[in-house]
Amino acid sequence: MPQPFQLPDFYTPYPARLNPSLERARAHTKAWAHEMDMIDVPQHGTVIWTDDDLDSHDYALLCAYTHPDASPDDLDLVTDWYVWVFYFDDHFVELYKRDPDVAGAKAYLDRLPLFMPVDGPITEEPANPVEKGLKDLWERTVPAHSADWRRRFADNTEHLLDESMWELLNISEGRLSNPIEYIEMRRKVGGAPWSANLVEHVTGMEVPARIALSRPIGVLRDTFSDAVHLRNDLFSYEREVLDEGELSNGVLVLEKFLGIPTQEAAEAVNDLLTSRLHQFEHTAVTEVPPLLDEHGVDPAGRLAVLAYVKGLQDWQSGGHEWHARSSRYMNEGAVTASPVLGGPTGLGTSALRSLVATAPQRLRGFGHVPFREVPSLPRPALEMPFPLRVSPHWKEVLERGVAWTREMGAFDDVPRVWTEERYRDMDLALCSAGIDPDGTPEELTTSVMWLTFGTYGDDLYPVVHGRTPDMAGARATDARLRLMMPLEGPAPVAVTPLERMLASVWARTTEGMPVENRRQLFDAVGVMLDAWLWELKNQHENRVPDPVDYVEMRRQTFGSDLTMSLARLGHGRLVPPEIYRTRAIRNIENSAIDYATLLNDLYSYRKEVQYEGEVHNLGVVVENFLDVDRDRARAVVTDLANARLHQFRHSVAHELPALFEEFALDGETRAALTAHAAELEDWMAGILNWHENVVRYHDADLLKHHGRPRVALPPTALRGPTGLGTASARLLIGKG
């Protein structure tokens, strides 16, 4: 039978290397798998693996390629971990996926955390090969590591196990995820963050705890993960989709969402894989060094980060080589005649070919033409099933907002970003009145203050810091703003209108608030401030963001963490914090947030692209990534917004009740979470109504407040750092 599609040309800039201890690892792990009862031992009457299965999959080869510098002992240990995780995957498929058994799967997964305690010994006796293998591996691995690493590794292992339930539920419901949901959930269930922890183990150095959860390190981990998973989706499509009936495959997701043939979907997945690797390189070069300086990381910590980056690169190269050779996957034609570490034309030729082949995609991201003309656009075909309710206090709160903004000095600021007329035209009170229709005048006033602060900052930063490469000034502004949010005691004297706004609304919101809740709110505002700096950096480089990075950062630039923090604080102590971290609540919140951010991108496209020279709009991102025209990109963004709305409704209808039962929540907590979902319905309906009615995005308003648009500028591609290998690519393109 022919393959369902021809494998695309992959971006492989780093040559794969092979660990010399391969044969030892093969012998060791085969004996270990037998000892753990993984070979020829029936599970509920089904033999999961035979010796031939283990030999043909050759996980020792995977680990020898992905960890080429590991010591013999570490290679044995890591290979055992991968044998365990692949056995778990096949064990779960055979026992719970082929004939979906949700209840049995949940009971099975609920036991596994017993065999990976962050502190203390394992006291439970294993009842199957998965539990037996996990107990053995945990006891062999964690003693060498800090509490921080053990906690991260336990979390990632638990995510890998738990999100198998998400896949199973989708199969049992016959439900195909949307692209945003898929990337988020695949990142957890696919296990690559877990693999990144093992990279640290093999290097013998841990990423310093104080930066391990920072954006740059998180982006390295997430881009690594996404690239690993998307690569696996391409190689495993035939086995997963055609044999197992699997729905969690990126090729299938894009094939159905975009309505394109399988071959075209495979090419799109490969383009996304390449984009994620470009993002990895760009982050390593342009974001990690300033992070190390900012946190004063010592030489040992810097060496650990460097080893981590190199280890992740080795994993990408080795993982590709193994997929191209393992009998587990569809890989006809994936292995060329060229040996590892070079070919007939010499060392590095493959990497050079990769750089040349992907240069157009990389360069396109830096070739956006600012201020290009945009015609009047039709109203986007967005769905909205929730009824709109608007507070009767709307007009009263508008006047309060005008008076407060005037008092803060925004209408007299230099540069003069806002006038009173422009502020009235924005009518942020209409937004507040729609997203909180039952709020009191005082509650709505606080809401308008936060909206005013966020909108003013969003408008001010590009004007003050974006027209010239003024990152130092932007960081100084950011640092000053954080001082306006004291956890205890008074704030320093505010100097600028933006500082006065934040100091005022912070004091109003946090009066009488416990310190731990202040900390939560402080962190939420800080996330938004950091996101503004991210936008400025891209603007200075004229860089259109990677699509996945854009969607995830868009939530932060939109102030979503702030919105959710204020909503959660409104529920008091009824809902335990761990419930907000569950898959169900994150799915509900993120899908609602994405619907709001995507509709904003649709309505603000002309304002941002023609009048502001903006690159941070998903319409621009999709045009760049798919290399399509504006109309096709808008259709994709509209479909994506509606898909996120459908996911919100699905999660509320199915995942929320299941959450109630899983955690045996009491009536008060159930009522609070049900109310939270209803508030998000109001939130989405109110935001859509504001965009449809406010003149901020109307053609006449754009001309009135922005004047005649600037003339389109030539692309400033490659104005800033563009990632590893770009200088070579530029040279080659220039000669081409």
XYZ file of C-alpha atoms in Angstrom:
736
model
C 0.000 0.000 0.000
C 1.451 3.428 -0.904
C 2.092 6.007 1.814
C -0.795 8.464 2.364
C 1.562 11.323 1.470
C 5.151 11.936 0.513
C 7.255 13.095 3.433
C 8.264 16.756 3.026
C 11.792 18.143 3.056
C 12.604 18.723 6.706
C 14.619 21.567 8.217
C 17.658 19.756 9.662
C 20.335 22.378 10.337
C 22.307 20.342 12.870
C 23.930 17.006 11.934
C 22.909 13.959 13.959
C 25.605 12.224 16.009
C 25.574 8.722 17.425
C 26.541 7.771 20.989
C 29.280 5.090 20.988
C 27.529 3.186 23.814
C 24.599 2.185 21.591
C 25.145 -1.598 21.714
C 25.510 -1.593 25.484
C 22.235 0.344 25.804
C 20.449 -2.102 23.482
C 21.504 -5.083 25.574
C 20.788 -3.370 28.880
C 17.328 -2.078 28.004
C 16.182 -5.391 26.545
C 17.076 -7.141 29.783
C 15.367 -4.348 31.743
C 12.164 -4.583 29.683
C 11.995 -8.318 30.361
C 12.587 -7.690 34.066
C 9.698 -5.193 34.105
C 7.362 -7.776 32.412
C 6.959 -5.636 29.277
C 7.863 -8.449 26.845
C 5.508 -11.382 26.119
C 3.551 -10.881 29.361
C -0.180 -10.553 28.547
C -2.008 -7.515 29.928
C -5.710 -8.233 30.368
C -5.200 -11.035 27.842
C -3.278 -8.899 25.325
C 0.468 -9.101 24.668
C 1.621 -5.511 24.218
C 5.159 -6.183 22.992
C 7.250 -9.111 21.821
C 11.036 -9.216 21.526
C 10.651 -8.474 17.839
C 8.589 -5.361 18.597
C 11.224 -3.988 20.957
C 14.072 -4.827 18.574
C 12.401 -3.242 15.548
C 11.424 -0.043 17.388
C 15.028 0.303 18.601
C 14.600 2.862 21.380
C 18.284 2.536 22.219
C 19.015 3.944 18.765
C 16.632 6.841 19.505
C 18.466 7.659 22.722
C 21.919 7.165 21.221
C 20.997 9.710 18.547
C 19.212 12.168 20.852
C 21.846 12.040 23.608
C 25.115 11.557 21.704
C 27.309 12.758 24.584
C 25.607 10.835 27.423
C 27.754 8.617 29.619
C 27.141 4.846 29.291
C 25.220 4.754 32.587
C 23.100 7.780 31.686
C 22.371 6.352 28.242
C 21.156 3.116 29.858
C 18.896 5.056 32.216
C 17.484 7.383 29.575
C 16.854 4.469 27.201
C 14.913 2.693 29.936
C 12.796 5.852 30.386
C 11.952 5.908 26.683
C 11.166 2.205 26.606
C 8.826 2.864 29.526
C 7.072 5.845 27.943
C 6.542 4.105 24.592
C 5.356 0.974 26.370
C 2.922 3.115 28.357
C 1.620 4.614 25.109
C 1.043 1.222 23.471
C -0.295 -0.286 26.720
C -2.819 2.563 27.007
C -3.851 2.181 23.340
C -4.466 -1.550 23.585
C -6.280 -1.530 26.931
C -8.232 1.724 26.808
C -8.216 3.354 23.342
C -9.052 0.643 20.822
C -12.267 -0.099 22.708
C -12.668 3.218 24.577
C -12.889 2.678 28.345
C -12.918 6.093 30.005
C -13.617 4.865 33.538
C -10.921 2.173 33.404
C -8.408 4.613 31.935
C -9.038 7.151 34.691
C -8.560 4.570 37.448
C -5.363 3.395 35.752
C -3.918 6.922 35.442
C -4.935 7.935 38.976
C -2.493 5.397 40.427
C 0.608 6.474 38.534
C 1.440 9.617 40.599
C 1.882 7.247 43.571
C 5.098 6.068 41.922
C 6.689 9.495 41.451
C 6.625 11.381 44.762
C 8.528 14.664 44.791
C 9.599 13.932 48.376
C 9.816 10.719 50.323
C 9.872 7.038 49.330
C 7.416 5.112 47.152
C 5.164 3.056 49.415
C 2.702 1.575 46.899
C 3.253 -1.848 45.318
C 3.161 -1.843 41.481
C 0.374 -3.860 39.845
C 1.401 -3.818 36.167
C 4.533 -3.262 34.016
C 3.896 0.482 33.683
C 3.790 0.964 37.457
C 6.725 -1.402 37.978
C 8.864 0.405 35.414
C 7.971 3.866 36.750
C 8.884 2.883 40.313
C 12.266 1.545 39.215
C 13.088 4.548 37.050
C 11.966 7.139 39.589
C 14.169 5.643 42.287
C 17.153 5.538 39.924
C 16.738 9.126 38.668
C 15.509 11.645 41.217
C 18.145 11.291 43.990
C 20.640 13.184 41.809
C 18.420 16.251 41.445
C 17.178 19.314 43.298
C 13.640 19.661 44.593
C 12.917 22.176 41.820
C 13.936 19.727 39.091
C 12.028 16.845 40.722
C 8.901 18.979 40.894
C 9.170 20.004 37.245
C 9.854 16.436 36.158
C 6.946 15.081 38.198
C 4.609 17.716 36.741
C 5.678 16.977 33.173
C 5.406 13.222 33.678
C 1.936 13.637 35.164
C 0.898 15.869 32.240
C 2.136 13.242 29.804
C 0.027 10.605 31.543
C -3.071 12.662 32.287
C -3.473 14.184 28.858
C -3.841 10.678 27.455
C -7.349 11.042 28.862
C -7.892 14.065 26.581
C -6.983 11.934 23.568
C -9.232 9.126 24.753
C -12.196 11.448 25.351
C -11.793 12.893 21.851
C -11.791 9.396 20.355
C -14.832 8.312 22.387
C -16.683 11.454 21.259
C -15.342 11.319 17.690
C -14.137 14.885 18.214
C -11.300 16.523 16.278
C -9.580 19.391 18.064
C -8.979 22.830 16.552
C -5.367 23.833 15.772
C -4.825 25.992 18.875
C -6.225 23.354 21.208
C -4.207 20.678 19.467
C -0.854 22.429 19.888
C -1.555 23.126 23.570
C -2.647 19.614 24.446
C -0.147 17.796 22.214
C 2.626 19.667 23.973
C 1.615 17.941 27.200
C 0.566 14.505 26.006
C 3.418 14.235 23.512
C 6.005 14.133 26.270
C 8.616 16.488 24.848
C 8.679 18.763 27.953
C 9.392 15.561 29.846
C 12.203 14.829 27.379
C 13.616 18.300 28.023
C 13.940 17.409 31.723
C 15.961 14.332 30.761
C 18.232 16.546 28.656
C 19.116 18.366 31.886
C 19.764 15.022 33.583
C 22.171 13.915 30.853
C 24.107 17.194 30.871
C 24.545 16.840 34.621
C 23.501 20.481 35.063
C 20.143 22.044 35.866
C 18.803 25.283 34.420
C 18.887 27.738 37.382
C 15.551 27.630 39.190
C 15.075 31.397 39.104
C 14.947 31.438 35.291
C 13.543 27.957 34.620
C 9.989 29.324 34.314
C 10.897 32.549 32.456
C 9.549 33.289 28.981
C 12.831 32.631 27.066
C 13.457 29.263 28.724
C 9.771 28.426 28.350
C 9.913 29.280 24.641
C 12.969 27.068 24.178
C 11.132 24.223 25.881
C 7.859 24.800 24.019
C 9.387 25.249 20.565
C 11.476 22.141 21.138
C 8.343 20.279 22.187
C 6.206 21.461 19.297
C 8.894 20.601 16.750
C 9.347 17.110 18.214
C 5.604 16.464 18.177
C 4.932 17.874 14.720
C 7.790 15.787 13.321
C 6.316 12.720 15.001
C 2.877 13.530 13.548
C 4.308 13.467 10.024
C 6.065 10.135 10.492
C 3.254 8.487 12.496
C 0.218 9.630 10.454
C -0.199 6.250 8.743
C 0.000 4.228 11.971
C -2.027 6.589 14.152
C -4.759 7.797 11.804
C -5.192 4.851 9.431
C -4.472 1.991 11.853
C -5.350 3.177 15.370
C -8.171 5.608 14.517
C -6.270 8.335 16.351
C -7.596 11.893 16.077
C -4.645 13.617 17.772
C -2.425 14.178 14.759
C -1.437 17.586 13.430
C -1.678 16.565 9.775
C -5.264 15.409 10.285
C -6.130 18.542 12.279
C -4.919 20.926 9.547
C -6.313 18.731 6.789
C -9.819 19.032 8.215
C -9.621 22.588 9.606
C -8.213 24.158 6.442
C -10.099 21.827 4.099
C -6.979 20.848 2.151
C -5.604 17.556 0.762
C -3.467 15.356 2.989
C -0.252 16.148 1.107
C -0.864 19.890 1.438
C -1.660 19.474 5.138
C 1.600 17.580 5.614
C 3.492 20.428 3.956
C 1.722 22.938 6.239
C 2.659 20.907 9.319
C 6.254 20.844 8.131
C 6.171 24.617 7.619
C 4.945 25.011 11.198
C 7.680 22.653 12.403
C 10.250 24.795 10.595
C 8.741 27.975 12.034
C 9.018 26.570 15.557
C 12.675 25.700 15.009
C 13.332 29.195 13.676
C 11.639 30.550 16.808
C 13.888 28.333 18.956
C 16.991 29.756 17.279
C 15.761 33.339 17.447
C 14.998 33.010 21.163
C 18.345 31.389 21.935
C 20.231 34.204 20.193
C 18.175 37.303 21.050
C 16.294 36.577 24.307
C 18.404 34.200 26.375
C 21.579 36.352 26.707
C 19.662 39.396 28.069
C 17.805 37.048 30.445
C 21.083 35.757 31.890
C 22.363 39.304 32.334
C 19.139 40.536 33.905
C 19.176 37.788 36.530
C 22.917 37.911 37.148
C 23.341 34.215 36.338
C 26.826 33.030 37.290
C 29.183 31.188 34.900
C 28.044 27.754 36.105
C 24.409 28.676 35.463
C 25.265 30.074 32.024
C 27.085 26.870 31.172
C 24.015 24.875 32.254
C 21.774 26.936 29.955
C 24.212 26.574 27.059
C 24.352 22.810 27.606
C 20.545 22.732 27.742
C 20.233 24.567 24.400
C 22.805 22.272 22.788
C 21.089 19.222 24.275
C 17.730 20.239 22.822
C 19.340 20.777 19.408
C 20.971 17.340 19.610
C 17.588 15.849 20.456
C 15.947 17.425 17.383
C 18.613 16.086 15.053
C 18.752 12.659 16.632
C 14.989 12.359 16.890
C 14.656 13.023 13.179
C 17.305 10.440 12.328
C 15.577 7.801 14.474
C 12.134 8.491 12.994
C 13.671 8.065 9.557
C 14.984 4.606 10.515
C 12.545 3.055 13.026
C 10.081 0.415 11.802
C 7.490 2.054 14.063
C 6.918 4.821 11.485
C 6.108 5.636 7.879
C 9.523 6.676 6.589
C 9.938 5.482 3.021
C 12.552 7.662 1.377
C 13.346 9.499 4.619
C 16.875 8.040 4.874
C 19.122 9.165 2.059
C 22.352 7.602 0.906
C 24.252 10.253 2.820
C 25.735 8.877 6.059
C 25.374 10.616 9.398
C 27.758 13.564 9.754
C 27.995 14.396 6.109
C 27.604 13.111 2.567
C 29.480 12.883 -0.670
C 29.906 16.632 -0.748
C 31.360 17.017 2.713
C 30.540 17.781 6.311
C 27.689 20.235 6.854
C 26.232 20.062 3.343
C 22.858 18.849 4.631
C 22.668 21.722 7.112
C 23.542 24.198 4.376
C 20.835 22.773 2.129
C 18.352 23.137 4.998
C 19.272 26.766 5.518
C 18.886 27.556 1.836
C 15.629 25.642 1.459
C 13.952 27.372 4.405
C 15.465 30.818 3.842
C 12.397 32.161 1.989
C 10.162 31.257 4.935
C 12.598 32.765 7.433
C 13.137 35.942 5.443
C 9.431 36.402 4.787
C 8.974 36.847 8.520
C 11.217 39.913 8.407
C 9.896 41.317 5.136
C 6.578 42.800 6.262
C 5.730 46.089 4.524
C 4.479 48.543 7.189
C 1.650 51.009 6.541
C 0.437 49.248 3.412
C -2.952 50.369 2.196
C -5.963 48.341 3.351
C -9.436 48.788 1.828
C -12.630 48.911 3.862
C -13.266 45.399 5.111
C -16.577 43.564 5.537
C -17.868 42.708 8.974
C -16.383 39.335 10.000
C -18.789 36.387 10.125
C -18.360 35.704 13.823
C -20.801 33.507 15.693
C -22.265 34.690 19.000
C -24.858 32.427 20.627
C -24.899 34.237 23.972
C -27.406 37.043 24.568
C -26.026 40.533 25.020
C -26.817 42.315 28.274
C -25.654 45.871 28.906
C -25.557 47.513 32.336
C -27.926 50.473 32.832
C -24.981 52.310 34.449
C -23.127 52.532 31.129
C -23.374 56.293 30.521
C -22.722 57.211 34.140
C -19.564 55.131 34.150
C -18.432 56.681 30.858
C -18.456 60.125 32.500
C -16.574 58.753 35.501
C -13.968 57.301 33.142
C -13.595 60.616 31.305
C -13.151 62.541 34.565
C -10.621 60.031 35.931
C -8.573 59.945 32.721
C -8.517 63.744 32.661
C -7.407 63.780 36.316
C -4.577 61.343 35.495
C -3.300 63.817 32.881
C -3.637 61.572 29.824
C -5.295 64.267 27.707
C -2.368 66.636 28.327
C 0.432 64.102 28.016
C 3.356 64.572 25.636
C 3.253 62.945 23.171
C -0.471 63.513 23.006
C -1.719 60.005 22.302
C -5.310 60.662 23.415
C -7.702 63.585 23.394
C -10.931 63.662 25.375
C -12.874 63.350 22.118
C -10.919 60.249 21.151
C -11.425 58.718 24.587
C -15.179 59.292 24.390
C -15.212 57.742 20.932
C -13.520 54.632 22.362
C -16.312 54.329 24.942
C -14.553 51.795 27.147
C -17.543 52.083 29.479
C -19.638 50.277 26.848
C -17.154 47.422 26.990
C -17.350 47.262 30.799
C -21.138 47.509 30.739
C -21.287 44.522 28.408
C -18.714 42.250 30.037
C -20.163 42.836 33.526
C -23.849 43.690 32.998
C -24.744 42.995 36.634
C -21.936 45.101 38.114
C -22.534 48.005 40.444
C -21.463 51.498 39.354
C -18.408 51.198 41.608
C -17.419 47.810 40.164
C -17.869 49.067 36.615
C -15.794 52.158 37.411
C -12.925 49.948 38.559
C -13.317 47.896 35.384
C -13.179 51.032 33.213
C -10.050 52.191 35.025
C -8.259 48.918 34.275
C -9.417 49.009 30.641
C -8.258 52.618 30.362
C -4.834 51.854 31.811
C -4.340 48.834 29.534
C -5.578 50.576 26.389
C -3.580 53.734 27.042
C -0.403 51.737 27.667
C -1.021 49.682 24.540
C -1.385 52.884 22.498
C 1.461 54.735 24.244
C 4.281 52.168 24.131
C 4.579 51.996 20.316
C 4.506 55.793 20.021
C 7.103 56.477 22.724
C 9.327 53.410 22.425
C 8.463 51.850 19.069
C 9.440 54.467 16.507
C 13.066 54.248 17.563
C 14.818 51.167 18.996
C 14.310 52.290 22.600
C 14.183 49.016 24.528
C 16.178 50.508 27.399
C 13.593 53.255 27.825
C 10.766 50.734 27.604
C 12.345 48.538 30.280
C 12.792 51.596 32.519
C 9.116 52.445 32.035
C 8.219 48.849 32.831
C 10.305 48.871 36.026
C 8.693 52.118 37.190
C 5.201 50.748 36.582
C 5.890 47.752 38.808
C 6.736 50.151 41.643
C 3.183 51.509 41.370
C 1.873 48.138 42.636
C 3.250 47.771 46.186
C 2.371 44.537 47.959
C 2.557 46.413 51.250
C 2.852 50.081 52.073
C 2.415 53.103 49.784
C 3.581 53.445 46.204
C 6.225 56.038 45.260
C 5.062 59.293 43.710
C 3.767 58.652 40.191
C 5.302 60.896 37.531
C 3.576 60.078 34.239
C -0.125 59.688 33.415
C 0.405 55.943 32.875
C 2.024 55.607 36.310
C -0.742 57.642 37.905
C -3.375 55.441 36.276
C -1.818 52.236 37.564
C -1.149 53.580 41.062
C -4.736 54.814 41.319
C -6.503 51.683 40.088
C -4.111 49.443 42.051
C -4.898 51.225 45.300
C -8.633 51.123 44.539
C -8.618 47.405 43.666
C -6.370 46.101 46.419
C -7.780 48.021 49.383
C -8.311 45.420 52.096
C -7.025 42.628 49.839
C -4.827 39.907 51.428
C -1.161 40.022 50.455
C -1.317 36.660 48.629
C -4.100 37.987 46.387
C -2.123 41.175 45.772
C 0.775 39.027 44.677
C -1.484 37.169 42.236
C -2.725 40.444 40.771
C 0.808 41.897 40.654
C 2.001 38.883 38.672
C -0.946 39.146 36.278
C -0.226 42.811 35.489
C 3.478 41.971 35.171
C 2.678 39.377 32.510
C 0.927 42.074 30.461
C 3.836 44.512 30.886
C 6.328 41.855 29.758
C 4.151 41.156 26.723
C 4.263 44.828 25.730
C 8.072 44.589 25.698
C 7.837 41.466 23.520
C 5.721 43.414 21.030
C 8.232 46.263 20.954
C 11.125 43.889 20.296
C 9.304 42.376 17.315
C 8.385 45.845 16.066
C 12.013 46.993 16.204
C 13.056 43.912 14.213
C 10.062 44.219 11.838
C 9.492 40.556 12.678
C 6.138 38.895 12.076
C 5.778 36.464 14.999
C 5.640 32.717 14.690
C 1.915 31.717 14.708
C 2.029 29.622 17.878
C 4.081 32.186 19.790
C 1.723 34.909 18.614
C -1.468 33.200 19.812
C 0.039 32.438 23.207
C 1.534 35.902 23.679
C -1.632 37.578 22.384
C -3.432 36.399 25.494
C -0.875 38.270 27.542
C -0.821 41.480 25.488
C -4.629 41.499 25.731
C -4.387 41.467 29.543
C -6.115 38.111 29.839
C -4.250 37.035 32.984
C -5.343 40.300 34.592
C -8.964 39.735 33.563
C -8.973 36.177 34.883
C -7.261 37.152 38.135
C -9.887 39.787 38.851
C -12.648 37.298 38.028
C -11.158 34.608 40.272
C -10.688 37.025 43.139
C -14.374 37.806 42.818
C -15.152 34.180 43.646
C -13.393 34.543 46.987
C -12.002 31.373 48.495
C -14.765 29.127 47.175
C -12.609 27.566 44.442
C -9.325 25.851 45.396
C -6.365 27.165 43.357
C -5.569 23.702 41.973
C -8.994 23.577 40.292
C -8.124 26.645 38.226
C -5.044 24.774 36.981
C -7.029 21.811 35.637
C -7.342 21.065 31.939
C -11.081 21.796 31.967
C -10.827 25.306 33.434
C -7.805 26.238 31.327
C -9.653 25.059 28.211
C -12.715 27.114 29.133
C -10.717 30.254 29.888
C -8.222 30.026 27.022
C -10.869 29.340 24.390
C -12.883 32.364 25.572
C -9.750 34.529 25.622
C -8.746 33.421 22.135
C -12.191 34.181 20.746
C -11.897 37.719 22.127
C -8.343 38.305 20.896
C -9.093 36.936 17.434
C -12.190 39.061 17.022
C -10.106 42.066 18.058
C -7.555 41.215 15.357
C -10.321 40.996 12.762
C -11.898 44.340 13.664
C -8.600 46.181 14.200
C -6.814 44.896 11.083
C -7.095 48.091 9.009
C -6.276 50.371 11.961
C -3.201 48.349 12.917
C -1.834 47.472 9.484
C -2.468 50.671 7.506
C -2.335 53.382 10.164
C 0.033 51.932 12.792
C 2.402 49.743 10.756
C 1.691 46.879 13.166
C 2.876 43.265 12.794
C 0.918 41.937 15.790
C -2.305 40.863 14.151
C -3.197 37.260 13.411
C -4.314 38.293 9.930
C -0.750 39.417 9.201
C 0.680 36.307 10.899
C -1.488 33.950 8.809
C -0.719 35.831 5.588
C 2.974 35.453 6.332
C 2.896 31.841 7.532
C 0.569 30.352 4.891
C 1.779 32.804 2.218
C -1.830 33.650 1.311
C -3.699 36.857 0.517
C -5.611 39.009 3.011
C -9.045 37.549 2.245
C -7.914 33.962 2.743
C -6.107 34.898 5.954
C -9.210 36.652 7.323
C -11.303 33.591 6.544
C -8.845 31.383 8.446
C -8.820 33.748 11.456
C -12.640 33.887 11.461
C -12.889 30.093 11.321
C -10.356 29.828 14.129
C -12.300 32.283 16.325
C -15.524 30.345 15.760
C -13.728 27.059 16.459
C -12.530 28.416 19.808
C -16.107 29.457 20.596
C -17.280 25.922 19.805
C -14.556 24.553 22.062
C -15.656 26.858 24.881
C -19.205 25.532 24.633
C -17.995 21.942 24.437
C -15.769 22.360 27.496
C -18.568 23.958 29.525
C -21.064 21.275 28.499
C -18.801 18.235 28.909
C -15.539 18.954 30.707
C -16.963 21.106 33.506
C -19.495 18.487 34.746
C -16.767 15.833 34.519
C -14.529 18.082 36.630
C -17.246 18.394 39.257
C -17.424 14.618 39.559
C -13.689 13.947 39.330
C -12.906 16.246 42.285
C -16.209 15.642 44.120
C -16.729 19.402 44.389
C -19.338 20.737 46.774
C -22.377 22.736 45.733
C -20.864 26.142 46.492
C -17.771 25.457 44.407
C -19.830 24.070 41.538
C -22.011 27.172 41.611
C -18.947 29.452 41.588
C -17.438 27.688 38.551
C -20.773 27.651 36.746
C -21.064 31.379 37.409
C -17.500 31.851 36.130
C -18.441 30.187 32.824
C -21.551 32.379 32.569
C -19.426 35.473 33.233
C -17.180 34.456 30.340
C -20.250 34.233 28.106
C -21.097 37.829 29.059
C -17.441 38.746 28.576
C -17.346 37.452 24.996
C -20.736 38.922 24.060
C -19.805 42.298 25.566
C -16.439 42.463 23.810
C -17.981 41.589 20.441
C -20.702 44.208 20.933
C -18.083 46.849 21.773
C -16.088 46.100 18.628
C -19.194 46.213 16.476
C -20.392 49.553 17.828
C -17.423 51.602 18.977
C -16.029 54.010 16.399
C -12.401 53.183 17.285
C -12.320 50.816 14.302
C -14.650 52.654 11.905
C -13.155 54.065 8.714
C -14.241 57.647 9.504
C -12.747 57.434 12.991
C -9.432 56.170 11.640
C -9.139 59.174 9.373
C -10.214 61.591 12.129
C -7.844 60.337 14.826
C -4.892 59.081 12.783
C -4.939 61.493 9.852
C -3.942 60.361 6.410
C -2.089 57.027 6.570
C 1.662 57.035 6.170
C 3.110 55.897 2.875
C 3.999 52.202 2.823
C 7.656 51.720 3.679
C 9.948 49.221 1.984
C 10.418 46.065 4.034
C 13.080 46.396 6.675
C 13.804 42.712 6.618
C 16.710 41.545 8.724
C 16.944 44.875 10.520
C 17.652 43.054 13.751
C 19.012 39.658 14.770
C 17.196 36.922 12.885
C 18.363 33.675 14.398
C 21.118 31.145 13.858
C 22.325 30.778 10.318
C 20.588 33.840 8.932
C 23.804 35.579 7.880
C 24.670 32.568 5.722
C 21.165 32.505 4.288
C 21.321 36.212 3.417
C 24.612 35.729 1.626
C 23.244 32.819 -0.379
C 19.979 34.534 -1.255
C 21.855 37.646 -2.298
C 23.896 35.603 -4.729
C 20.913 33.605 -5.942
